[in-house]
Amino acid sequence: MTAEIINGKEIAAKKREEIAKEVEKLKENGVTPGLAVILVGNNHASRTYVTNKQKSCQELGMHSILIEMPEEVSEEELLGKIDELNQDPEIHGILVQLPIPKHIDEKKVIESISPLKDVDGFHPVNIGRMMTGQNTFLPCTPYGIMVLLEETGISVAGKHVVVVGRSNIVGKPVGQLMLNQHATVTYCHSKTKDLKSYTKQADIVVAAVGIANFIKADHIKEGAVVIDVGINRNEAGKLCGDVDFEEVSQVAGYITPVPKGVGPMTITMLMYNTVKSAAESSNR
Ligand code: GUN
């Protein structure tokens, strides 16, 4: 079997057209969706991600500001800035790019962002809302995965989903979103014994472990859906996912590539959440 490729770039482009129309409508009503991104320090990968977020805002006609803070910035100063943005009516979404320097308490920072502007969906209030199936901002990468499946016509109801990885940003929430849509969910992680015995049973595998080419063909049931969240570099410095694409695409029914799979969906859902926030703020 050769897997069908789930083209994240194409699906993201389609979603962005819909978002651009929503931006136009809001602007006609005098509201320009605005995103504030805070970048602390000089992490190279973070800078690239932040630049791409800014670019996407521009392409969609949204307002965006980038606040750069030095590595040594105090927690107090960062929290002060967030408070200012919480009060700013032109800003509908606030994102502090993670990771942040170790001397700053990440939990405090996340909790200081107003849940009404938490377009990352990281605030405990929004996580609680997600868990109980209420209207909220869903975290962007997990949300993007759900949209990829929906747009490909893959229903998760009744399916066995195995999530490999348990991060707060991807693993935990993607399992919850699958559960909310009636999947049977198993979480595996670095301490799981005999990982293959779980992944082999899966109708859908979500790989979010951060290890290059970790998932091999013999982890996967014939015809399964394989979602690769990894962004790694192999020994040759080439961008690759957590899934050994060459091998696994011979066994799987559907597979997301890296790049052009899950990646383009993350920023798209960030744009979606910011526009949703702007629309909701104008209804308050
Ligand atoms: N760092 C890596 N991914 C993310 C993300 O989705 N949001 C934020 N704020 N930081 C990140």
CSV table of C-alpha atoms and ligand atoms in Angstrom, one decimal:
chain,number,residue,atom,x,y,z
A,1,MET,CA,0.0,0.0,0.0
A,2,THR,CA,1.2,3.5,-0.7
A,3,ALA,CA,-0.3,6.1,1.6
A,4,GLU,CA,-2.3,9.1,0.4
A,5,ILE,CA,-0.5,12.3,1.4
A,6,ILE,CA,-2.5,14.8,3.5
A,7,ASN,CA,-1.4,18.1,2.0
A,8,GLY,CA,-1.3,20.5,4.9
A,9,LYS,CA,-0.1,23.4,2.7
A,10,GLU,CA,-3.1,23.1,0.5
A,11,ILE,CA,-5.6,22.7,3.3
A,12,ALA,CA,-4.1,25.6,5.2
A,13,ALA,CA,-4.4,27.8,2.0
A,14,LYS,CA,-8.1,27.0,1.7
A,15,LYS,CA,-8.7,27.8,5.4
A,16,ARG,CA,-6.7,31.1,5.1
A,17,GLU,CA,-9.0,32.2,2.2
A,18,GLU,CA,-12.0,31.7,4.6
A,19,ILE,CA,-10.2,33.6,7.3
A,20,ALA,CA,-9.3,36.4,5.0
A,21,LYS,CA,-13.0,36.8,4.1
A,22,GLU,CA,-13.9,37.0,7.8
A,23,VAL,CA,-11.2,39.6,8.3
A,24,GLU,CA,-12.7,41.7,5.5
A,25,LYS,CA,-16.1,41.5,7.1
A,26,LEU,CA,-14.8,42.5,10.5
A,27,LYS,CA,-12.9,45.5,9.0
A,28,GLU,CA,-16.1,46.6,7.2
A,29,ASN,CA,-17.6,46.8,10.7
A,30,GLY,CA,-14.6,48.8,12.0
A,31,VAL,CA,-12.7,46.0,13.7
A,32,THR,CA,-9.3,45.0,12.6
A,33,PRO,CA,-8.2,41.7,14.2
A,34,GLY,CA,-4.9,42.4,16.1
A,35,LEU,CA,-2.3,40.0,17.3
A,36,ALA,CA,0.6,40.8,19.7
A,37,VAL,CA,3.5,38.5,19.8
A,38,ILE,CA,6.2,38.7,22.5
A,39,LEU,CA,9.6,37.3,21.8
A,40,VAL,CA,12.0,37.0,24.7
A,41,GLY,CA,15.7,36.5,24.0
A,42,ASN,CA,17.3,35.3,20.8
A,43,ASN,CA,16.3,31.7,20.1
A,44,HIS,CA,16.8,31.2,16.4
A,45,ALA,CA,13.9,28.8,15.8
A,46,SER,CA,11.6,31.0,17.9
A,47,ARG,CA,12.5,34.0,15.8
A,48,THR,CA,11.7,32.1,12.6
A,49,TYR,CA,8.3,31.1,14.0
A,50,VAL,CA,7.5,34.6,15.1
A,51,THR,CA,8.5,36.1,11.8
A,52,ASN,CA,6.2,33.6,10.0
A,53,LYS,CA,3.3,34.6,12.4
A,54,GLN,CA,3.8,38.3,11.6
A,55,LYS,CA,3.9,37.6,7.9
A,56,SER,CA,0.7,35.6,8.0
A,57,CYS,CA,-1.1,38.5,9.8
A,58,GLN,CA,0.1,40.9,7.1
A,59,GLU,CA,-1.1,38.5,4.3
A,60,LEU,CA,-4.5,38.3,5.8
A,61,GLY,CA,-4.8,42.1,6.4
A,62,MET,CA,-4.6,41.8,10.1
A,63,HIS,CA,-2.9,44.1,12.6
A,64,SER,CA,0.1,42.7,14.3
A,65,ILE,CA,2.8,43.9,16.6
A,66,LEU,CA,6.0,42.2,17.7
A,67,ILE,CA,7.4,43.0,21.1
A,68,GLU,CA,11.0,41.9,21.5
A,69,MET,CA,12.5,41.7,25.0
A,70,PRO,CA,16.1,40.9,25.9
A,71,GLU,CA,17.0,37.5,27.4
A,72,GLU,CA,17.7,39.2,30.8
A,73,VAL,CA,14.2,40.9,31.0
A,74,SER,CA,12.7,40.6,34.4
A,75,GLU,CA,9.5,38.6,35.0
A,76,GLU,CA,7.9,41.8,36.4
A,77,GLU,CA,8.6,43.7,33.2
A,78,LEU,CA,7.2,40.9,31.0
A,79,LEU,CA,4.1,40.6,33.2
A,80,GLY,CA,3.7,44.4,33.0
A,81,LYS,CA,3.8,44.3,29.2
A,82,ILE,CA,1.2,41.5,29.1
A,83,ASP,CA,-1.1,43.5,31.4
A,84,GLU,CA,-0.8,46.5,29.1
A,85,LEU,CA,-1.8,44.3,26.1
A,86,ASN,CA,-4.7,42.8,28.1
A,87,GLN,CA,-6.1,46.4,28.3
A,88,ASP,CA,-5.4,47.3,24.7
A,89,PRO,CA,-8.6,47.3,22.6
A,90,GLU,CA,-6.7,47.0,19.3
A,91,ILE,CA,-5.2,43.7,20.4
A,92,HIS,CA,-7.4,40.6,20.3
A,93,GLY,CA,-4.7,37.9,20.7
A,94,ILE,CA,-1.6,37.8,22.8
A,95,LEU,CA,1.1,35.1,22.3
A,96,VAL,CA,4.3,34.8,24.3
A,97,GLN,CA,6.6,32.6,22.2
A,98,LEU,CA,7.8,29.6,24.2
A,99,PRO,CA,10.3,28.7,25.5
A,100,ILE,CA,11.1,31.7,27.7
A,101,PRO,CA,14.3,32.1,29.8
A,102,LYS,CA,14.5,29.9,32.9
A,103,HIS,CA,14.4,32.8,35.4
A,104,ILE,CA,10.9,33.6,34.4
A,105,ASP,CA,8.0,31.4,35.6
A,106,GLU,CA,6.2,30.1,32.5
A,107,LYS,CA,3.1,29.2,34.4
A,108,LYS,CA,2.7,32.7,35.8
A,109,VAL,CA,3.2,34.2,32.3
A,110,ILE,CA,0.6,32.0,30.7
A,111,GLU,CA,-1.9,32.7,33.6
A,112,SER,CA,-1.3,36.5,33.2
A,113,ILE,CA,-2.7,36.5,29.7
A,114,SER,CA,-6.4,37.3,29.7
A,115,PRO,CA,-8.3,34.1,28.8
A,116,LEU,CA,-10.3,36.3,26.3
A,117,LYS,CA,-7.0,37.0,24.4
A,118,ASP,CA,-5.3,33.6,24.9
A,119,VAL,CA,-5.2,32.7,21.2
A,120,ASP,CA,-2.7,29.9,22.0
A,121,GLY,CA,-5.3,28.2,24.2
A,122,PHE,CA,-2.7,27.6,26.9
A,123,HIS,CA,-4.5,29.3,29.8
A,124,PRO,CA,-5.8,26.8,32.4
A,125,VAL,CA,-9.3,28.4,32.1
A,126,ASN,CA,-9.3,27.6,28.4
A,127,ILE,CA,-7.8,24.2,28.9
A,128,GLY,CA,-10.6,23.4,31.3
A,129,ARG,CA,-13.1,24.7,28.8
A,130,MET,CA,-11.6,22.5,26.1
A,131,MET,CA,-11.7,19.5,28.4
A,132,THR,CA,-15.4,20.0,29.1
A,133,GLY,CA,-16.2,20.7,25.5
A,134,GLN,CA,-17.1,24.4,25.9
A,135,ASN,CA,-16.5,27.2,23.4
A,136,THR,CA,-12.9,28.4,23.8
A,137,PHE,CA,-9.6,28.9,22.0
A,138,LEU,CA,-8.3,25.5,21.0
A,139,PRO,CA,-4.5,25.1,21.0
A,140,CYS,CA,-3.3,25.7,17.5
A,141,THR,CA,-1.4,22.6,16.5
A,142,PRO,CA,-4.0,20.1,17.9
A,143,TYR,CA,-6.7,22.1,16.4
A,144,GLY,CA,-4.9,22.1,13.1
A,145,ILE,CA,-4.6,18.3,13.2
A,146,MET,CA,-8.4,18.0,13.7
A,147,VAL,CA,-9.0,20.3,10.7
A,148,LEU,CA,-6.6,18.3,8.6
A,149,LEU,CA,-8.6,15.1,9.4
A,150,GLU,CA,-11.9,16.8,8.8
A,151,GLU,CA,-10.9,18.3,5.5
A,152,THR,CA,-9.6,14.9,4.4
A,153,GLY,CA,-12.9,13.3,5.2
A,154,ILE,CA,-11.5,11.2,8.1
A,155,SER,CA,-13.9,10.8,11.0
A,156,VAL,CA,-12.4,10.0,14.3
A,157,ALA,CA,-15.6,8.8,16.1
A,158,GLY,CA,-15.1,5.2,17.3
A,159,LYS,CA,-11.5,5.0,16.1
A,160,HIS,CA,-8.6,4.0,18.2
A,161,VAL,CA,-6.2,7.0,18.4
A,162,VAL,CA,-2.7,6.4,19.8
A,163,VAL,CA,-0.9,9.7,20.7
A,164,VAL,CA,2.8,9.3,21.1
A,165,GLY,CA,4.0,12.2,23.3
A,166,ARG,CA,2.4,14.0,26.2
A,167,SER,CA,3.4,17.6,26.0
A,168,ASN,CA,1.0,20.3,27.2
A,169,ILE,CA,1.2,22.0,23.8
A,170,VAL,CA,0.5,19.0,21.5
A,171,GLY,CA,0.2,15.5,23.0
A,172,LYS,CA,-2.2,16.1,25.9
A,173,PRO,CA,-4.6,18.4,24.1
A,174,VAL,CA,-4.7,16.5,20.8
A,175,GLY,CA,-5.9,13.4,22.7
A,176,GLN,CA,-8.5,15.4,24.4
A,177,LEU,CA,-9.9,16.9,21.1
A,178,MET,CA,-10.0,13.4,19.7
A,179,LEU,CA,-11.9,12.2,22.8
A,180,ASN,CA,-14.3,15.1,22.5
A,181,GLN,CA,-15.0,13.8,19.0
A,182,HIS,CA,-15.7,10.3,20.3
A,183,ALA,CA,-12.4,8.5,19.6
A,184,THR,CA,-10.9,5.9,22.0
A,185,VAL,CA,-7.6,7.4,23.0
A,186,THR,CA,-4.4,5.9,24.3
A,187,TYR,CA,-1.5,8.1,25.4
A,188,CYS,CA,2.0,6.7,25.0
A,189,HIS,CA,5.3,8.4,25.9
A,190,SER,CA,8.9,7.9,26.7
A,191,LYS,CA,8.2,5.6,29.6
A,192,THR,CA,5.7,3.4,27.7
A,193,LYS,CA,6.8,-0.2,27.6
A,194,ASP,CA,6.5,-2.0,24.3
A,195,LEU,CA,5.3,1.0,22.3
A,196,LYS,CA,4.7,-1.0,19.2
A,197,SER,CA,2.0,-3.1,20.8
A,198,TYR,CA,0.0,0.0,21.2
A,199,THR,CA,0.7,1.8,17.9
A,200,LYS,CA,0.1,-1.4,16.0
A,201,GLN,CA,-3.5,-1.3,17.2
A,202,ALA,CA,-4.1,2.3,16.2
A,203,ASP,CA,-6.4,3.4,13.5
A,204,ILE,CA,-4.8,6.9,13.8
A,205,VAL,CA,-1.3,7.5,15.2
A,206,VAL,CA,-0.3,11.0,16.2
A,207,ALA,CA,3.5,11.2,16.6
A,208,ALA,CA,4.6,14.2,18.8
A,209,VAL,CA,7.8,12.9,20.4
A,210,GLY,CA,10.5,15.2,18.9
A,211,ILE,CA,12.8,12.4,17.8
A,212,ALA,CA,13.8,12.2,14.1
A,213,ASN,CA,12.3,9.2,12.2
A,214,PHE,CA,11.3,7.5,15.5
A,215,ILE,CA,8.1,5.8,14.2
A,216,LYS,CA,8.9,3.0,11.7
A,217,ALA,CA,6.8,0.8,9.4
A,218,ASP,CA,6.6,-1.9,12.0
A,219,HIS,CA,4.9,0.4,14.4
A,220,ILE,CA,1.9,0.9,12.1
A,221,LYS,CA,-1.1,-1.1,11.1
A,222,GLU,CA,-1.8,-1.5,7.4
A,223,GLY,CA,-4.0,1.4,6.2
A,224,ALA,CA,-3.7,3.5,9.4
A,225,VAL,CA,-3.7,7.3,9.4
A,226,VAL,CA,-0.4,8.7,10.5
A,227,ILE,CA,-0.1,12.3,11.7
A,228,ASP,CA,3.5,13.6,12.1
A,229,VAL,CA,3.9,16.6,14.4
A,230,GLY,CA,7.7,16.4,14.5
A,231,ILE,CA,10.1,19.1,13.3
A,232,ASN,CA,13.6,17.7,13.6
A,233,ARG,CA,16.9,17.7,11.7
A,234,ASN,CA,18.4,14.4,10.8
A,235,GLU,CA,22.2,13.7,10.8
A,236,ALA,CA,22.5,15.3,7.4
A,237,GLY,CA,20.8,18.5,8.7
A,238,LYS,CA,17.7,17.8,6.6
A,239,LEU,CA,14.3,18.7,8.0
A,240,CYS,CA,12.3,15.6,9.0
A,241,GLY,CA,9.5,14.5,11.2
A,242,ASP,CA,9.1,11.9,14.0
A,243,VAL,CA,7.9,9.4,11.4
A,244,ASP,CA,10.2,7.6,9.0
A,245,PHE,CA,8.2,8.8,6.0
A,246,GLU,CA,9.8,6.5,3.4
A,247,GLU,CA,9.0,3.4,5.3
A,248,VAL,CA,5.7,4.3,6.9
A,249,SER,CA,4.2,5.6,3.7
A,250,GLN,CA,4.4,2.1,2.3
A,251,VAL,CA,2.2,0.8,5.1
A,252,ALA,CA,-0.1,3.7,6.1
A,253,GLY,CA,-3.4,4.6,4.4
A,254,TYR,CA,-2.9,8.4,4.9
A,255,ILE,CA,0.2,10.3,6.1
A,256,THR,CA,1.2,13.9,6.7
A,257,PRO,CA,4.6,14.9,5.3
A,258,VAL,CA,7.2,17.1,6.9
A,259,PRO,CA,7.4,19.9,5.8
A,260,LYS,CA,3.9,20.8,4.4
A,261,GLY,CA,1.9,18.7,6.7
A,262,VAL,CA,0.9,19.8,10.2
A,263,GLY,CA,3.2,22.8,10.2
A,264,PRO,CA,1.2,25.2,8.0
A,265,MET,CA,-1.9,24.4,10.0
A,266,THR,CA,-0.5,25.7,13.3
A,267,ILE,CA,-0.2,29.3,12.2
A,268,THR,CA,-3.4,29.1,10.3
A,269,MET,CA,-5.3,28.2,13.4
A,270,LEU,CA,-3.6,31.0,15.3
A,271,MET,CA,-5.0,33.4,12.7
A,272,TYR,CA,-8.4,31.7,13.1
A,273,ASN,CA,-8.3,32.1,16.8
A,274,THR,CA,-7.3,35.8,16.6
A,275,VAL,CA,-10.1,36.5,14.2
A,276,LYS,CA,-12.6,34.6,16.4
A,277,SER,CA,-11.4,36.7,19.4
A,278,ALA,CA,-11.9,39.9,17.4
A,279,ALA,CA,-15.4,38.8,16.4
A,280,GLU,CA,-16.3,37.9,19.9
A,281,SER,CA,-14.9,41.2,21.4
A,282,SER,CA,-17.1,43.1,19.0
A,283,ASN,CA,-20.2,41.2,20.3
A,284,ARG,CA,-19.4,41.9,23.9
B,1,GUN,N1,6.6,27.3,20.9
B,1,GUN,C1,6.4,26.2,20.1
B,1,GUN,N2,5.2,26.1,19.7
B,1,GUN,C2,4.5,27.2,20.3
B,1,GUN,C3,3.1,27.6,20.2
B,1,GUN,O1,2.2,27.0,19.6
B,1,GUN,N3,2.8,28.7,20.9
B,1,GUN,C4,3.8,29.4,21.6
B,1,GUN,N4,3.4,30.5,22.3
B,1,GUN,N5,5.0,29.0,21.7
B,1,GUN,C5,5.4,27.9,21.0
